[in-house]
CSV table of C-alpha atoms in Angstrom, one decimal:
chain,number,residue,atom,x,y,z
P,1,MET,CA,0.0,0.0,0.0
P,2,ARG,CA,2.8,2.4,0.9
P,3,ASN,CA,4.7,1.5,-2.3
P,4,ASP,CA,1.5,2.2,-4.3
P,5,ARG,CA,1.2,5.7,-2.8
P,6,LEU,CA,4.8,6.4,-3.5
P,7,PHE,CA,4.4,5.2,-7.1
P,8,ILE,CA,1.3,7.4,-7.6
P,9,GLY,CA,3.1,10.4,-6.1
P,10,LEU,CA,6.0,9.9,-8.4
P,11,MET,CA,3.8,9.7,-11.4
P,12,LEU,CA,1.9,12.8,-10.5
P,13,ALA,CA,5.0,14.8,-9.6
P,14,PRO,CA,5.8,16.0,-13.1
P,15,ALA,CA,2.3,17.3,-13.7
P,16,LEU,CA,2.2,19.0,-10.3
P,17,LEU,CA,5.6,20.7,-11.0
P,18,ILE,CA,4.3,22.0,-14.4
P,19,LEU,CA,1.1,23.3,-12.7
P,20,ALA,CA,3.2,25.0,-10.0
P,21,ALA,CA,5.5,26.6,-12.6
P,22,PHE,CA,3.0,27.8,-15.1
P,23,TYR,CA,-0.1,28.5,-12.9
P,24,GLY,CA,1.0,28.6,-9.2
P,25,TYR,CA,4.0,30.9,-9.5
P,26,PRO,CA,2.4,33.5,-11.8
P,27,MET,CA,-0.7,33.6,-9.5
P,28,VAL,CA,1.5,34.1,-6.4
P,29,GLU,CA,3.7,36.7,-8.2
P,30,ASN,CA,0.6,38.6,-9.4
P,31,VAL,CA,-0.8,38.8,-5.9
P,32,ARG,CA,2.5,40.0,-4.6
P,33,ILE,CA,2.8,42.7,-7.3
P,34,SER,CA,-0.8,43.9,-6.5
P,35,PHE,CA,0.4,45.1,-3.1
P,36,THR,CA,3.2,47.2,-4.6
P,37,ASP,CA,3.4,50.4,-6.8
P,38,LEU,CA,5.5,48.6,-9.4
P,39,THR,CA,5.5,50.3,-12.8
P,40,LEU,CA,6.9,49.4,-16.2
P,41,LEU,CA,9.4,52.3,-15.8
P,42,LYS,CA,10.7,50.8,-12.5
P,43,LEU,CA,10.9,47.1,-13.4
P,44,LYS,CA,14.6,46.7,-12.5
P,45,LYS,CA,14.2,48.7,-9.3
P,46,GLY,CA,11.0,46.9,-8.3
P,47,GLY,CA,8.0,48.4,-6.6
P,48,ASP,CA,7.5,49.6,-3.0
P,49,TRP,CA,5.0,47.9,-0.7
P,50,VAL,CA,1.8,49.9,-0.6
P,51,GLY,CA,-0.5,47.4,1.2
P,52,LEU,CA,-4.1,47.6,0.1
P,53,GLU,CA,-3.8,51.1,-1.6
P,54,ASN,CA,-4.3,49.7,-5.1
P,55,PHE,CA,-7.4,47.8,-4.0
P,56,ARG,CA,-8.8,50.9,-2.2
P,57,GLU,CA,-8.2,53.1,-5.2
P,58,PHE,CA,-9.8,50.6,-7.6
P,59,LEU,CA,-12.8,49.6,-5.5
P,60,GLY,CA,-13.5,53.1,-4.4
P,61,GLY,CA,-13.0,54.7,-7.8
P,62,ARG,CA,-15.8,56.4,-9.8
P,63,GLU,CA,-15.3,54.0,-12.7
P,64,PHE,CA,-15.7,50.8,-10.7
P,65,GLY,CA,-19.5,50.6,-10.9
P,66,HIS,CA,-19.3,51.4,-14.7
P,67,LEU,CA,-16.7,48.7,-15.2
P,68,LEU,CA,-18.7,46.2,-13.2
P,69,PHE,CA,-22.0,46.9,-15.1
P,70,ASN,CA,-20.3,46.6,-18.5
P,71,THR,CA,-18.5,43.4,-17.5
P,72,PHE,CA,-21.3,41.6,-15.8
P,73,VAL,CA,-24.4,42.7,-17.8
P,74,TRP,CA,-23.2,43.6,-21.3
P,75,LEU,CA,-20.1,41.4,-21.8
P,76,THR,CA,-21.0,38.3,-19.7
P,77,ALA,CA,-24.7,37.9,-18.9
P,78,LEU,CA,-26.2,39.0,-22.2
P,79,SER,CA,-23.7,37.3,-24.5
P,80,VAL,CA,-23.7,34.0,-22.5
P,81,VAL,CA,-27.6,33.8,-22.3
P,82,LEU,CA,-27.8,34.6,-26.1
P,83,ARG,CA,-25.1,32.0,-26.8
P,84,LEU,CA,-26.9,29.3,-24.9
P,85,VAL,CA,-30.4,30.1,-26.2
P,86,ILE,CA,-29.3,30.4,-29.9
P,87,GLY,CA,-26.9,27.3,-29.5
P,88,ILE,CA,-29.8,25.2,-28.2
P,89,GLY,CA,-32.1,26.4,-30.9
P,90,ILE,CA,-29.6,25.6,-33.7
P,91,ALA,CA,-28.7,22.2,-32.2
P,92,VAL,CA,-32.4,21.2,-32.0
P,93,LEU,CA,-32.8,22.3,-35.7
P,94,LEU,CA,-29.7,20.4,-36.8
P,95,ASN,CA,-31.0,17.3,-34.9
P,96,SER,CA,-34.5,17.6,-36.4
P,97,PRO,CA,-35.7,15.4,-39.4
P,98,VAL,CA,-36.5,18.5,-41.4
P,99,LEU,CA,-32.9,19.1,-42.6
P,100,LYS,CA,-32.4,15.4,-43.2
P,101,ARG,CA,-35.6,15.4,-45.4
P,102,PHE,CA,-34.0,18.1,-47.6
P,103,ASN,CA,-30.6,16.4,-47.6
P,104,ILE,CA,-28.9,19.5,-46.1
P,105,ALA,CA,-28.2,18.3,-42.6
P,106,THR,CA,-24.5,17.6,-43.3
P,107,LEU,CA,-24.1,21.0,-45.2
P,108,ALA,CA,-25.7,22.8,-42.3
P,109,LYS,CA,-23.3,21.1,-39.8
P,110,LEU,CA,-20.3,22.2,-41.9
P,111,ALA,CA,-21.7,25.7,-42.2
P,112,ILE,CA,-22.0,26.1,-38.4
P,113,LEU,CA,-18.3,25.3,-38.1
P,114,VAL,CA,-17.2,28.4,-40.2
P,115,PRO,CA,-17.6,31.0,-37.4
P,116,TRP,CA,-16.0,28.6,-34.9
P,117,ALA,CA,-13.0,28.0,-37.2
P,118,THR,CA,-12.5,31.8,-37.6
P,119,PRO,CA,-9.9,33.2,-35.2
P,120,PRO,CA,-11.4,35.9,-32.9
P,121,ILE,CA,-9.0,38.5,-34.3
P,122,VAL,CA,-10.1,37.8,-37.9
P,123,ALA,CA,-13.8,37.7,-36.8
P,124,VAL,CA,-13.5,41.2,-35.3
P,125,ILE,CA,-11.8,42.6,-38.4
P,126,VAL,CA,-14.4,41.1,-40.7
P,127,TRP,CA,-17.2,42.4,-38.6
P,128,ARG,CA,-15.6,45.9,-38.4
P,129,TRP,CA,-15.5,46.0,-42.2
P,130,MET,CA,-19.1,44.8,-42.4
P,131,LEU,CA,-20.3,47.4,-39.9
P,132,ASP,CA,-18.4,50.3,-41.4
P,133,PRO,CA,-20.7,53.3,-41.9
P,134,GLN,CA,-19.3,54.2,-45.4
P,135,ASN,CA,-18.5,50.9,-47.1
P,136,GLY,CA,-20.0,48.2,-44.8
P,137,ILE,CA,-22.4,45.7,-46.3
P,138,ILE,CA,-24.8,45.9,-43.4
P,139,ASN,CA,-25.3,49.7,-43.7
P,140,GLN,CA,-25.8,49.3,-47.5
P,141,LEU,CA,-28.3,46.5,-46.9
P,142,LEU,CA,-30.3,48.5,-44.3
P,143,LEU,CA,-30.3,51.6,-46.6
P,144,SER,CA,-31.5,49.6,-49.6
P,145,LEU,CA,-34.3,48.1,-47.5
P,146,GLY,CA,-35.3,51.5,-46.2
P,147,VAL,CA,-34.7,50.5,-42.6
P,148,ILE,CA,-32.4,53.5,-42.0
P,149,ASP,CA,-32.1,56.8,-43.7
P,150,ASP,CA,-28.5,57.5,-43.0
P,151,PRO,CA,-25.5,55.2,-42.4
P,152,VAL,CA,-25.0,54.1,-38.7
P,153,ALA,CA,-21.6,54.0,-37.1
P,154,PHE,CA,-22.4,50.9,-35.2
P,155,LEU,CA,-19.1,50.7,-33.2
P,156,SER,CA,-19.0,54.4,-32.2
P,157,ASP,CA,-22.7,55.1,-31.6
P,158,LEU,CA,-23.6,54.7,-27.9
P,159,ARG,CA,-27.0,53.2,-28.8
P,160,THR,CA,-25.5,50.4,-31.0
P,161,VAL,CA,-22.0,49.8,-29.8
P,162,TRP,CA,-22.7,47.2,-27.2
P,163,PRO,CA,-25.3,45.2,-29.3
P,164,ALA,CA,-22.7,45.2,-32.1
P,165,VAL,CA,-19.9,43.9,-29.8
P,166,VAL,CA,-22.3,41.2,-28.3
P,167,THR,CA,-23.3,40.2,-31.9
P,168,ILE,CA,-19.6,39.6,-32.8
P,169,ILE,CA,-19.0,37.5,-29.6
P,170,VAL,CA,-22.1,35.4,-30.1
P,171,TRP,CA,-21.5,34.8,-33.8
P,172,ASN,CA,-17.9,33.6,-33.2
P,173,THR,CA,-18.7,31.4,-30.1
P,174,VAL,CA,-22.2,30.0,-30.6
P,175,PRO,CA,-20.9,27.0,-32.7
P,176,LEU,CA,-19.1,25.5,-29.8
P,177,VAL,CA,-22.3,25.5,-27.7
P,178,THR,CA,-24.3,24.2,-30.7
P,179,LEU,CA,-22.0,21.2,-31.2
P,180,ALA,CA,-21.9,20.3,-27.5
P,181,ILE,CA,-25.7,20.5,-27.3
P,182,LEU,CA,-26.0,18.5,-30.5
P,183,ALA,CA,-23.8,15.7,-29.2
P,184,SER,CA,-26.0,15.5,-26.1
P,185,LEU,CA,-29.2,15.5,-28.1
P,186,GLN,CA,-28.0,12.6,-30.2
P,187,SER,CA,-27.1,10.6,-27.0
P,188,ILE,CA,-30.8,10.8,-25.8
P,189,PRO,CA,-32.4,7.4,-26.5
P,190,ALA,CA,-35.1,7.7,-29.2
P,191,GLU,CA,-37.3,5.3,-27.3
P,192,LEU,CA,-38.0,7.9,-24.7
P,193,HIS,CA,-39.6,10.3,-27.2
P,194,GLU,CA,-41.4,7.4,-29.0
P,195,ALA,CA,-42.9,6.2,-25.7
P,196,ALA,CA,-43.9,9.8,-24.8
P,197,GLY,CA,-45.5,10.1,-28.2
P,198,LEU,CA,-47.5,7.0,-27.7
P,199,ASP,CA,-48.8,8.4,-24.4
P,200,GLY,CA,-50.0,11.4,-26.2
P,201,ALA,CA,-47.3,13.9,-25.3
P,202,THR,CA,-46.9,16.8,-27.9
P,203,ARG,CA,-43.5,17.7,-29.2
P,204,ARG,CA,-43.4,20.8,-26.9
P,205,GLN,CA,-44.1,18.6,-23.9
P,206,GLN,CA,-41.4,16.1,-25.0
P,207,PHE,CA,-38.9,18.9,-25.3
P,208,ARG,CA,-39.8,20.4,-21.9
P,209,TYR,CA,-40.1,17.2,-19.9
P,210,ILE,CA,-37.6,14.9,-21.6
P,211,THR,CA,-35.1,16.8,-23.7
P,212,LEU,CA,-34.3,19.8,-21.5
P,213,PRO,CA,-33.9,17.8,-18.3
P,214,LEU,CA,-31.4,15.4,-20.0
P,215,LEU,CA,-29.6,18.4,-21.5
P,216,ARG,CA,-29.2,20.1,-18.1
P,217,PRO,CA,-25.8,18.7,-17.2
P,218,THR,CA,-24.3,19.9,-20.5
P,219,ILE,CA,-26.0,23.3,-20.2
P,220,ILE,CA,-24.6,23.7,-16.7
P,221,VAL,CA,-21.1,23.0,-17.7
P,222,LEU,CA,-21.4,25.2,-20.9
P,223,GLY,CA,-22.9,28.0,-18.8
P,224,LEU,CA,-20.1,27.9,-16.2
P,225,THR,CA,-17.3,27.7,-18.7
P,226,SER,CA,-18.9,30.4,-20.9
P,227,VAL,CA,-19.1,32.8,-18.0
P,228,PHE,CA,-15.5,32.2,-17.0
P,229,TRP,CA,-14.3,32.6,-20.6
P,230,THR,CA,-16.4,35.7,-21.4
P,231,PHE,CA,-15.8,37.5,-18.1
P,232,ASN,CA,-12.1,37.4,-18.6
P,233,ASN,CA,-12.2,38.1,-22.3
P,234,PHE,CA,-10.2,41.0,-23.6
P,235,VAL,CA,-9.9,40.5,-27.4
P,236,TYR,CA,-13.4,41.3,-28.6
P,237,VAL,CA,-14.0,44.6,-26.8
P,238,TRP,CA,-10.4,45.9,-27.3
P,239,LEU,CA,-10.2,45.1,-31.0
P,240,ALA,CA,-13.8,46.2,-31.8
P,241,THR,CA,-13.9,49.5,-29.9
P,242,GLY,CA,-10.7,50.0,-28.0
P,243,ALA,CA,-12.9,50.3,-24.9
P,244,GLY,CA,-14.6,53.3,-26.5
P,245,PRO,CA,-16.2,55.5,-27.5
P,246,GLY,CA,-14.4,57.2,-24.6
P,247,THR,CA,-14.6,54.6,-21.9
P,248,TYR,CA,-18.2,53.6,-22.7
P,249,THR,CA,-17.4,49.9,-23.4
P,250,ASN,CA,-14.5,49.6,-21.0
P,251,VAL,CA,-14.6,46.3,-19.0
P,252,LEU,CA,-12.5,44.8,-16.3
P,253,ALA,CA,-10.2,43.0,-18.7
P,254,THR,CA,-9.5,46.1,-20.8
P,255,GLU,CA,-9.1,48.2,-17.7
P,256,THR,CA,-6.4,45.8,-16.6
P,257,TYR,CA,-4.6,46.1,-19.9
P,258,ILE,CA,-4.9,49.9,-20.0
P,259,ARG,CA,-3.6,50.4,-16.4
P,260,SER,CA,-0.8,47.9,-16.8
P,261,PHE,CA,0.5,48.6,-20.3
P,262,VAL,CA,-0.8,52.0,-21.3
P,263,ASP,CA,-0.5,53.8,-17.9
P,264,PHE,CA,2.4,51.5,-16.9
P,265,GLN,CA,0.9,50.8,-13.5
P,266,LEU,CA,1.6,47.1,-13.1
P,267,GLY,CA,0.8,47.0,-9.4
P,268,TYR,CA,-2.6,48.6,-10.0
P,269,GLY,CA,-3.3,46.3,-13.0
P,270,ALA,CA,-2.3,43.3,-10.9
P,271,ALA,CA,-4.8,44.4,-8.2
P,272,ILE,CA,-7.6,44.5,-10.8
P,273,GLY,CA,-6.6,40.9,-11.9
P,274,VAL,CA,-6.8,39.7,-8.3
P,275,VAL,CA,-10.3,41.2,-7.9
P,276,MET,CA,-11.4,39.6,-11.1
P,277,ALA,CA,-10.1,36.2,-9.9
P,278,LEU,CA,-11.9,36.5,-6.6
P,279,MET,CA,-15.1,37.4,-8.3
P,280,MET,CA,-15.0,34.4,-10.6
P,281,ALA,CA,-14.1,32.1,-7.7
P,282,LEU,CA,-17.1,33.4,-5.7
P,283,PHE,CA,-19.3,33.0,-8.8
P,284,GLY,CA,-18.1,29.4,-9.2
P,285,VAL,CA,-18.9,28.5,-5.6
P,286,VAL,CA,-22.3,30.1,-5.7
P,287,TYR,CA,-23.1,28.6,-9.1
P,288,PHE,CA,-22.3,25.0,-8.0
P,289,TRP,CA,-24.0,25.5,-4.7
P,290,ILE,CA,-27.3,26.7,-6.2
P,291,VAL,CA,-27.2,24.1,-9.0
P,292,GLY,CA,-26.1,21.3,-6.7
P,293,ASN,CA,-28.9,22.0,-4.2
P,294,LYS,CA,-31.5,22.2,-7.0
P,295,MET,CA,-30.5,18.9,-8.5
P,296,ALA,CA,-30.3,17.2,-5.0
P,297,GLY,CA,-33.8,18.5,-4.3
P,298,GLU,CA,-35.1,17.0,-7.5
P,299,GLU,CA,-33.5,13.6,-6.9
P,300,ALA,CA,-34.9,13.5,-3.3
């Protein structure tokens, strides 16, 4: 028994060392820097210890509420909910006999892979070109249909900039949700729906009482990972708007970059990173606590 434990420990040691080197050390170093006034201009000298000053300045700043609202509501909540709803809808459509009847099921599955295979940087550039007020195809289409009278600067107008950014995120990321939901749908035994149909259940009732409950584990995992990934995402907002116009679309991730590499305040930027990590850790605990209690209540 003792030899087995020693053998298991030796086998796990390389992986644990890699985790400590690539995850543990950067995390500890980031926390240490967050308590200093380190700047890019004083890297060799190192920063002086300032205690909780960076956290007090950030959490008590006027921009904190604005950053929190943009990050939680616009960037995370709206895009994740839309991603899950649209992903489930497309997966149900791809799994339906309608597409198979017209022999376009395979073509539709290949088409859904195109946005997913497009790198986020390329996706943002393409969408910026499409949304351009002068030459963008979307403005030309809306003008030709009479929907708008003048071109709209989607990425600089306060009324349209967030919907435009969320559209780019959802377009680029919904295929992953769709494919995961589709795989779960195809693992549901057809006999369950056939038996429900014989008992007189409509398609809507079958979806509500059979399909959705069986999809719940997949939706929970996708929801959690989507929130983590979107909350920390920097690429879409920065490349689409540069956190503008002004600071209108500034989120926590872009604020971290601006403070660290534009204003050179590495200590302050590290403090924002620590706050973001604590927020996501708290979210993960609450999320699993609520979902775990709900599932335990249903099984009881």
